[in-house]
XYZ file of C-alpha atoms in Angstrom:
457
model
C 1.689 12.262 -24.999
C -1.202 15.139 -24.160
C -0.127 17.173 -20.885
C -1.749 19.612 -19.387
C 0.669 23.300 -17.496
C 0.540 22.414 -13.603
C 0.862 26.242 -12.854
C 3.344 27.144 -10.181
C 4.860 23.408 -11.340
C 7.334 25.646 -13.126
C 8.954 27.712 -11.222
C 12.503 27.022 -9.569
C 11.671 24.738 -6.613
C 9.477 23.250 -8.474
C 11.696 22.289 -10.719
C 15.425 20.562 -11.768
C 18.773 21.514 -11.458
C 21.897 21.458 -12.653
C 23.493 17.779 -12.935
C 25.520 16.961 -10.151
C 28.425 14.199 -9.749
C 27.933 11.775 -7.361
C 29.380 8.247 -6.767
C 26.910 6.083 -5.870
C 27.728 2.637 -5.152
C 31.259 1.616 -5.278
C 30.341 -1.796 -6.807
C 29.028 0.231 -10.130
C 30.023 0.673 -13.695
C 30.925 4.595 -13.655
C 29.448 4.901 -16.607
C 25.958 5.502 -15.497
C 26.854 7.080 -12.252
C 28.905 9.595 -12.860
C 26.322 12.440 -12.932
C 22.327 12.553 -13.583
C 19.794 14.971 -12.590
C 19.002 16.502 -9.542
C 15.322 17.591 -8.257
C 13.207 19.304 -6.117
C 11.131 17.815 -3.637
C 8.415 19.014 -5.074
C 9.125 17.131 -8.416
C 9.817 14.082 -6.180
C 6.110 14.354 -4.171
C 4.678 14.751 -7.576
C 6.191 12.202 -8.704
C 5.875 9.673 -6.695
C 2.102 10.342 -6.110
C 1.075 10.490 -9.439
C 2.990 7.634 -10.009
C 0.515 5.914 -7.282
C -2.366 7.302 -8.606
C -2.941 9.829 -5.873
C -2.319 13.320 -7.631
C -3.719 15.181 -9.178
C -6.840 12.254 -8.629
C -8.031 9.636 -9.772
C -7.565 8.473 -13.343
C -9.510 4.277 -12.306
C -12.665 3.954 -12.497
C -15.150 1.120 -11.531
C -13.420 -2.880 -10.646
C -11.392 -2.551 -14.453
C -9.748 0.865 -12.698
C -8.965 -0.709 -9.037
C -7.604 -3.979 -10.837
C -4.825 -0.947 -13.112
C -4.622 0.879 -9.665
C -3.282 -2.267 -8.056
C -1.119 -3.569 -10.735
C 0.775 -0.337 -10.652
C 1.596 0.430 -7.133
C 2.703 -3.363 -7.088
C 1.243 -4.797 -3.251
C -1.795 -3.413 -1.107
C -1.245 -4.396 1.988
C -4.583 -5.927 3.995
C -5.304 -5.305 7.677
C -8.544 -6.933 9.222
C -9.601 -3.695 11.544
C -12.860 -1.569 10.024
C -12.752 1.529 12.115
C -14.329 3.106 9.062
C -13.626 0.697 6.684
C -10.636 -1.863 5.933
C -6.517 -0.124 4.889
C -6.534 -1.695 1.545
C -10.050 -0.481 1.088
C -8.970 3.066 2.088
C -6.521 2.685 -0.273
C -8.399 1.887 -3.348
C -11.138 4.042 -2.236
C -8.660 7.392 -3.176
C -6.902 6.458 -6.448
C -10.212 4.541 -8.038
C -13.310 6.446 -8.980
C -17.167 4.424 -7.974
C -14.333 1.487 -6.287
C -17.256 -0.417 -3.722
C -15.258 -3.158 -1.200
C -17.417 -5.909 -3.954
C -15.490 -5.819 -6.943
C -12.171 -6.625 -4.617
C -13.867 -9.770 -4.187
C -14.985 -10.211 -7.397
C -10.511 -9.266 -8.895
C -9.787 -11.473 -6.144
C -11.813 -14.872 -5.198
C -14.386 -14.944 -8.629
C -11.711 -13.889 -11.767
C -8.613 -14.894 -9.943
C -6.396 -11.200 -10.945
C -5.077 -11.422 -7.683
C -4.556 -13.393 -4.835
C -3.282 -12.535 -1.028
C -0.288 -13.831 0.303
C 2.714 -12.950 2.927
C 2.908 -12.772 6.804
C 2.648 -9.289 5.922
C -0.907 -9.456 4.416
C -0.776 -8.033 0.704
C -2.849 -8.909 -2.830
C -0.833 -9.612 -5.378
C -1.251 -10.021 -9.446
C -2.327 -13.857 -10.056
C 0.496 -13.677 -12.916
C 3.114 -13.009 -10.303
C 2.775 -16.313 -8.650
C 4.800 -18.756 -11.026
C 7.834 -16.259 -8.626
C 6.184 -16.212 -5.792
C 5.813 -19.915 -5.611
C 9.772 -19.438 -5.059
C 9.304 -17.099 -2.068
C 7.118 -19.501 -0.419
C 9.520 -22.748 -1.655
C 11.794 -20.797 1.019
C 9.478 -19.908 3.156
C 9.173 -23.860 3.536
C 12.379 -24.331 3.789
C 13.044 -21.617 6.949
C 13.767 -22.857 10.414
C 10.687 -22.173 12.116
C 8.116 -23.351 9.516
C 10.122 -26.563 8.941
C 10.327 -27.219 13.152
C 6.717 -26.686 13.080
C 6.523 -29.651 10.284
C 9.077 -31.572 12.589
C 6.223 -31.238 15.176
C 3.248 -31.529 13.823
C 3.895 -33.852 11.159
C -0.258 -35.965 11.943
C -1.669 -32.243 12.720
C -0.267 -31.134 9.587
C -2.047 -34.545 7.523
C -5.103 -34.717 9.653
C -6.086 -30.600 7.755
C -5.337 -32.489 4.411
C -7.016 -34.911 4.793
C -10.105 -32.555 5.389
C -10.190 -30.463 2.682
C -8.927 -33.014 0.392
C -12.720 -34.651 1.986
C -15.596 -31.320 2.541
C -13.756 -28.701 0.360
C -12.364 -25.423 0.877
C -12.632 -24.951 4.344
C -11.267 -21.670 7.468
C -10.125 -21.851 10.626
C -13.957 -22.138 12.116
C -14.636 -24.911 10.354
C -12.136 -27.257 13.069
C -13.016 -27.620 16.183
C -8.622 -28.031 16.387
C -6.951 -30.463 19.466
C -5.282 -27.492 20.901
C -5.230 -23.820 22.070
C -2.799 -21.744 20.999
C -2.110 -18.550 21.801
C -0.760 -16.653 18.499
C -1.400 -14.095 16.351
C -2.127 -16.144 13.563
C -5.015 -18.638 15.271
C -5.982 -19.735 18.799
C -5.798 -23.096 17.963
C -3.121 -25.935 15.863
C -5.984 -26.694 13.286
C -5.443 -22.778 12.867
C -1.890 -22.358 12.819
C -1.746 -25.460 10.646
C -4.040 -24.012 8.037
C -1.979 -20.830 8.000
C 1.174 -22.990 7.515
C 0.415 -24.647 4.950
C -1.288 -21.470 3.386
C 2.791 -19.405 4.153
C 4.409 -22.399 2.313
C 2.640 -22.358 -0.953
C -0.039 -26.328 -0.242
C -3.181 -23.729 0.413
C -4.005 -20.322 -1.268
C -7.180 -18.483 -0.593
C -10.233 -19.605 -1.794
C -12.393 -16.568 -0.827
C -13.383 -15.001 2.541
C -16.344 -15.481 5.397
C -16.728 -12.648 7.324
C -13.296 -11.989 6.374
C -11.998 -14.095 7.809
C -9.944 -16.566 4.589
C -11.598 -19.717 3.460
C -7.894 -21.578 2.634
C -8.588 -25.063 -0.870
C -5.278 -26.340 -2.391
C -2.910 -24.422 -4.503
C -3.962 -26.393 -7.392
C -7.578 -25.252 -7.143
C -7.089 -22.211 -6.843
C -4.284 -21.272 -9.188
C -6.136 -20.495 -12.332
C -4.785 -22.913 -15.203
C -1.308 -20.969 -16.776
C -0.744 -19.080 -13.936
C 1.765 -22.022 -12.275
C 4.656 -22.042 -13.804
C 8.070 -22.835 -12.554
C 10.664 -20.197 -12.275
C 14.278 -20.183 -11.071
C 15.231 -18.177 -7.496
C 17.366 -16.842 -10.115
C 15.052 -16.037 -12.465
C 12.543 -14.727 -9.183
C 15.423 -12.334 -7.195
C 15.461 -10.800 -10.591
C 12.071 -10.689 -11.474
C 11.786 -9.186 -7.186
C 14.632 -6.790 -8.560
C 12.723 -4.572 -11.057
C 8.977 -5.394 -8.608
C 11.078 -3.467 -5.603
C 11.976 -0.516 -8.490
C 8.889 -0.385 -9.138
C 7.013 0.226 -6.005
C 5.973 2.857 -4.904
C 8.855 4.365 -8.072
C 11.470 6.165 -5.764
C 14.418 5.261 -3.347
C 17.236 4.984 -2.022
C 19.300 2.358 -2.268
C 18.101 1.216 1.808
C 14.328 1.337 0.906
C 15.243 -0.382 -2.482
C 17.118 -3.269 -0.223
C 14.471 -3.620 1.625
C 11.390 -4.486 -0.346
C 13.396 -6.324 -2.777
C 14.278 -8.892 0.268
C 10.700 -7.826 1.773
C 9.736 -9.779 -1.825
C 12.531 -12.320 -2.720
C 11.853 -14.137 1.231
C 15.311 -14.366 2.115
C 18.232 -12.239 3.974
C 20.063 -10.274 1.216
C 23.965 -10.289 2.054
C 24.783 -6.324 1.816
C 27.255 -7.395 -1.226
C 24.517 -8.938 -3.663
C 21.691 -5.489 -2.663
C 25.114 -3.606 -3.812
C 25.835 -5.373 -6.794
C 21.806 -6.139 -7.978
C 21.233 -2.245 -7.696
C 24.062 -1.658 -9.629
C 22.585 -3.628 -12.435
C 19.704 -2.610 -12.715
C 21.364 0.752 -13.024
C 23.616 -0.620 -16.523
C 21.791 -2.334 -17.947
C 19.294 0.774 -17.686
C 16.080 -0.662 -16.174
C 16.431 1.848 -12.843
C 17.975 5.398 -12.982
C 19.237 7.508 -10.314
C 18.162 11.197 -9.184
C 19.336 13.627 -6.992
C 16.314 14.745 -4.833
C 16.846 18.271 -3.506
C 17.455 18.848 0.744
C 17.798 14.645 0.703
C 21.466 13.311 0.950
C 21.094 9.768 -0.347
C 21.011 9.637 -4.297
C 17.518 7.736 -4.675
C 16.494 5.582 -7.766
C 13.679 4.842 -10.657
C 12.460 3.345 -12.671
C 14.008 4.005 -15.927
C 10.809 3.575 -18.341
C 9.165 7.001 -15.831
C 12.254 9.776 -16.685
C 10.268 10.863 -19.162
C 6.635 11.277 -16.790
C 9.471 13.036 -14.368
C 10.724 15.258 -16.593
C 7.168 16.736 -18.080
C 7.149 16.933 -14.204
C 10.553 18.782 -13.850
C 9.586 21.704 -16.731
C 5.996 21.768 -15.131
C 3.795 19.647 -17.337
C 1.165 16.904 -16.695
C 1.885 13.660 -18.346
C -0.618 12.930 -20.034
C -2.098 9.312 -18.654
C -2.474 11.004 -15.456
C -4.760 13.447 -16.463
C -7.416 12.558 -13.477
C -11.137 12.199 -14.380
C -12.946 13.873 -11.773
C -12.089 16.704 -8.919
C -8.410 16.817 -8.748
C -6.344 16.721 -5.423
C -6.294 20.587 -5.192
C -9.782 20.521 -5.432
C -10.720 17.684 -3.261
C -8.505 16.127 -0.426
C -7.875 13.109 -0.216
C -7.147 10.618 3.007
C -4.746 8.465 2.712
C -4.862 4.531 4.596
C -3.529 3.614 7.409
C -0.822 1.169 5.841
C -0.222 3.294 2.222
C 3.057 2.351 0.494
C 3.398 6.440 -0.077
C 3.787 7.114 3.904
C 6.366 3.697 3.699
C 10.467 4.026 4.614
C 10.441 6.513 5.857
C 10.015 8.460 2.514
C 6.614 10.689 4.667
C 9.306 12.491 7.266
C 11.794 13.146 4.158
C 9.890 14.082 1.273
C 6.210 15.208 2.457
C 7.820 17.084 5.954
C 5.450 14.494 8.131
C 5.816 13.234 10.874
C 3.454 9.726 10.739
C 3.306 6.516 13.148
C -0.395 4.929 13.302
C -1.500 4.629 16.591
C -4.151 2.097 16.874
C -1.910 -0.642 18.317
C -0.033 2.132 21.204
C -2.223 2.002 24.246
C -4.508 5.427 24.639
C -2.649 7.394 27.215
C 0.435 7.095 24.651
C -1.202 7.989 21.154
C 0.031 11.828 20.465
C -2.956 12.082 17.655
C -5.750 9.365 17.648
C -6.243 5.942 17.287
C -7.072 5.229 13.692
C -5.802 9.039 11.904
C -5.662 9.342 8.655
C -2.869 11.416 6.615
C -4.503 13.718 5.006
C -3.087 15.194 1.078
C -4.194 18.836 -0.095
C -2.725 18.808 -3.977
C 0.973 17.338 -3.289
C 1.097 18.278 0.530
C 0.555 16.342 3.613
C -1.318 18.970 5.170
C -2.902 17.559 8.521
C -4.923 14.710 10.523
C -7.833 12.789 10.752
C -8.923 10.273 13.156
C -12.120 8.652 12.107
C -15.425 6.391 13.114
C -18.074 5.066 11.539
C -21.383 4.453 13.873
C -22.978 1.859 11.192
C -25.863 1.921 13.372
C -26.889 5.623 12.208
C -24.813 6.016 9.539
C -22.442 8.568 10.882
C -19.322 9.461 10.223
C -17.365 11.062 13.799
C -14.730 13.100 13.124
C -13.185 12.016 16.483
C -9.952 14.494 16.440
C -8.734 17.028 13.100
C -4.946 18.636 13.732
C -3.743 21.037 11.003
C 0.126 21.002 10.315
C -0.216 24.470 9.465
C -3.140 26.609 11.785
C -2.909 28.933 9.354
C -4.807 26.862 6.739
C -7.923 27.276 8.579
C -8.404 29.794 7.169
C -8.041 29.391 3.528
C -10.726 29.133 1.096
C -9.912 26.924 -1.023
C -8.521 24.237 1.642
C -11.965 24.903 3.231
C -13.736 23.973 -0.101
C -11.640 21.210 -0.962
C -11.169 19.487 2.469
C -14.981 19.657 2.128
C -15.920 18.600 -0.887
C -13.542 15.287 0.531
C -15.896 14.867 3.704
C -18.526 14.370 1.363
C -16.737 11.924 -0.809
C -15.521 10.090 2.076
C -18.989 10.152 3.933
C -20.331 8.604 0.596
C -18.026 5.274 0.507
C -18.928 4.880 3.950
C -22.465 5.281 3.612
C -22.699 7.469 5.982
C -25.845 10.287 5.472
C -24.491 12.588 9.016
C -21.437 14.212 9.598
C -20.692 14.821 13.112
C -17.652 17.545 13.850
C -18.033 17.149 17.525
C -13.874 16.749 17.249
C -12.764 19.524 15.060
C -11.042 21.162 17.205
C -10.072 24.021 14.287
C -11.835 27.771 14.051
C -13.143 29.206 11.885
C -13.297 25.200 10.061
C -15.178 23.988 13.146
C -17.707 27.029 12.031
C -17.610 27.011 8.181
C -17.635 23.126 7.038
C -20.659 21.494 8.333
C -22.100 24.712 5.915
C -20.231 23.516 3.095
C -20.721 19.922 3.586
C -24.351 20.565 3.655
C -24.324 21.647 0.175
C -23.233 18.405 -0.855
C -26.385 16.812 1.084
C -24.952 15.618 4.098
C -26.408 16.195 7.524
C -24.370 16.971 9.731
C -25.283 15.932 13.140
């Protein structure tokens, strides 16, 4: 495996320290849990970001790269809000060079390489569908869904008949019988479609102005992608998937991830036992992160990469295709998995709450604020908005964690390059810096961005 030096990553703060004994789980055999390597927060950050394809720069390209990125991160959350671009497109753009939203549509609805699913809507690889069928059956047996069937059997039959007669349909294709007050739909036929989709009878066939168009499961799932697995096989798969998601978890974060995937309430004793089994069989490895009082778990297959990072060397497979995150900042999607389960706070010392659903008077930052990644740190926030009529990217708000960065030449250059890339991805021809109230960046950024060919509004 080729490797690149990481500069100051080899300093004591960035490396590993002596193994430290610590009891991890009471139900765990002591053989594998007696001692483990303690790593610095810098190494933990770099591992987490590198495994997610965010550091030290984009290493995938185009449609195939988008597919590789989604398999690597395990799941991408979908959100309909389109203030600049949708969260899932922002997440892929920050990882994949040359990414375009049309590439994701092709992967989902033409190649059928992925599918979207869940009350918290996520994108998953199509090869996982047999395991998700177990999750769907569990959804169908949930009291809420069983009650819907009991009260709306005729409505469900009506929707099924329409789909058989007319083919793939969306909610707008039904007039509905009753208006409903629901986050999921505005009429009863829309709720029926959602129920049939959530319980696995339907899948997303395509999208029309981003609204889902549904078809029967058998008409969407490719041949050979609909095998049958047992609940135990599915749970074993989801336990490992939860470990691979993001890549670094404490026991509580892993348990929440596992319960989310499995689609059921998981008793605490079972959580402990499953995690202990992952460690005992060698699938999971325990590490301690300096300054964090809980043991963390990561896939054992990633230990060689972690060791290289601790020695100040970049794993060869993480080599970026273009600028590094030190040369060009990235703006993280608001629903990026890196930020979830409290990781932004304990690992990056960054307090992040997406405020889009807060009343304006209660927002501390802005409506659609995105964290700014520079190198391996979250150093600030950007609140952007795209005016599509004028192709103008407006910076409504900009905040730095440390005001000293405003005078840092390297950061100013990286920020300008990042803004230029961000504008090009959104097909913006100009940037309005009115919301940047941070001297001397307010004066320097327009000049630096203008040198990249972007007009300053």
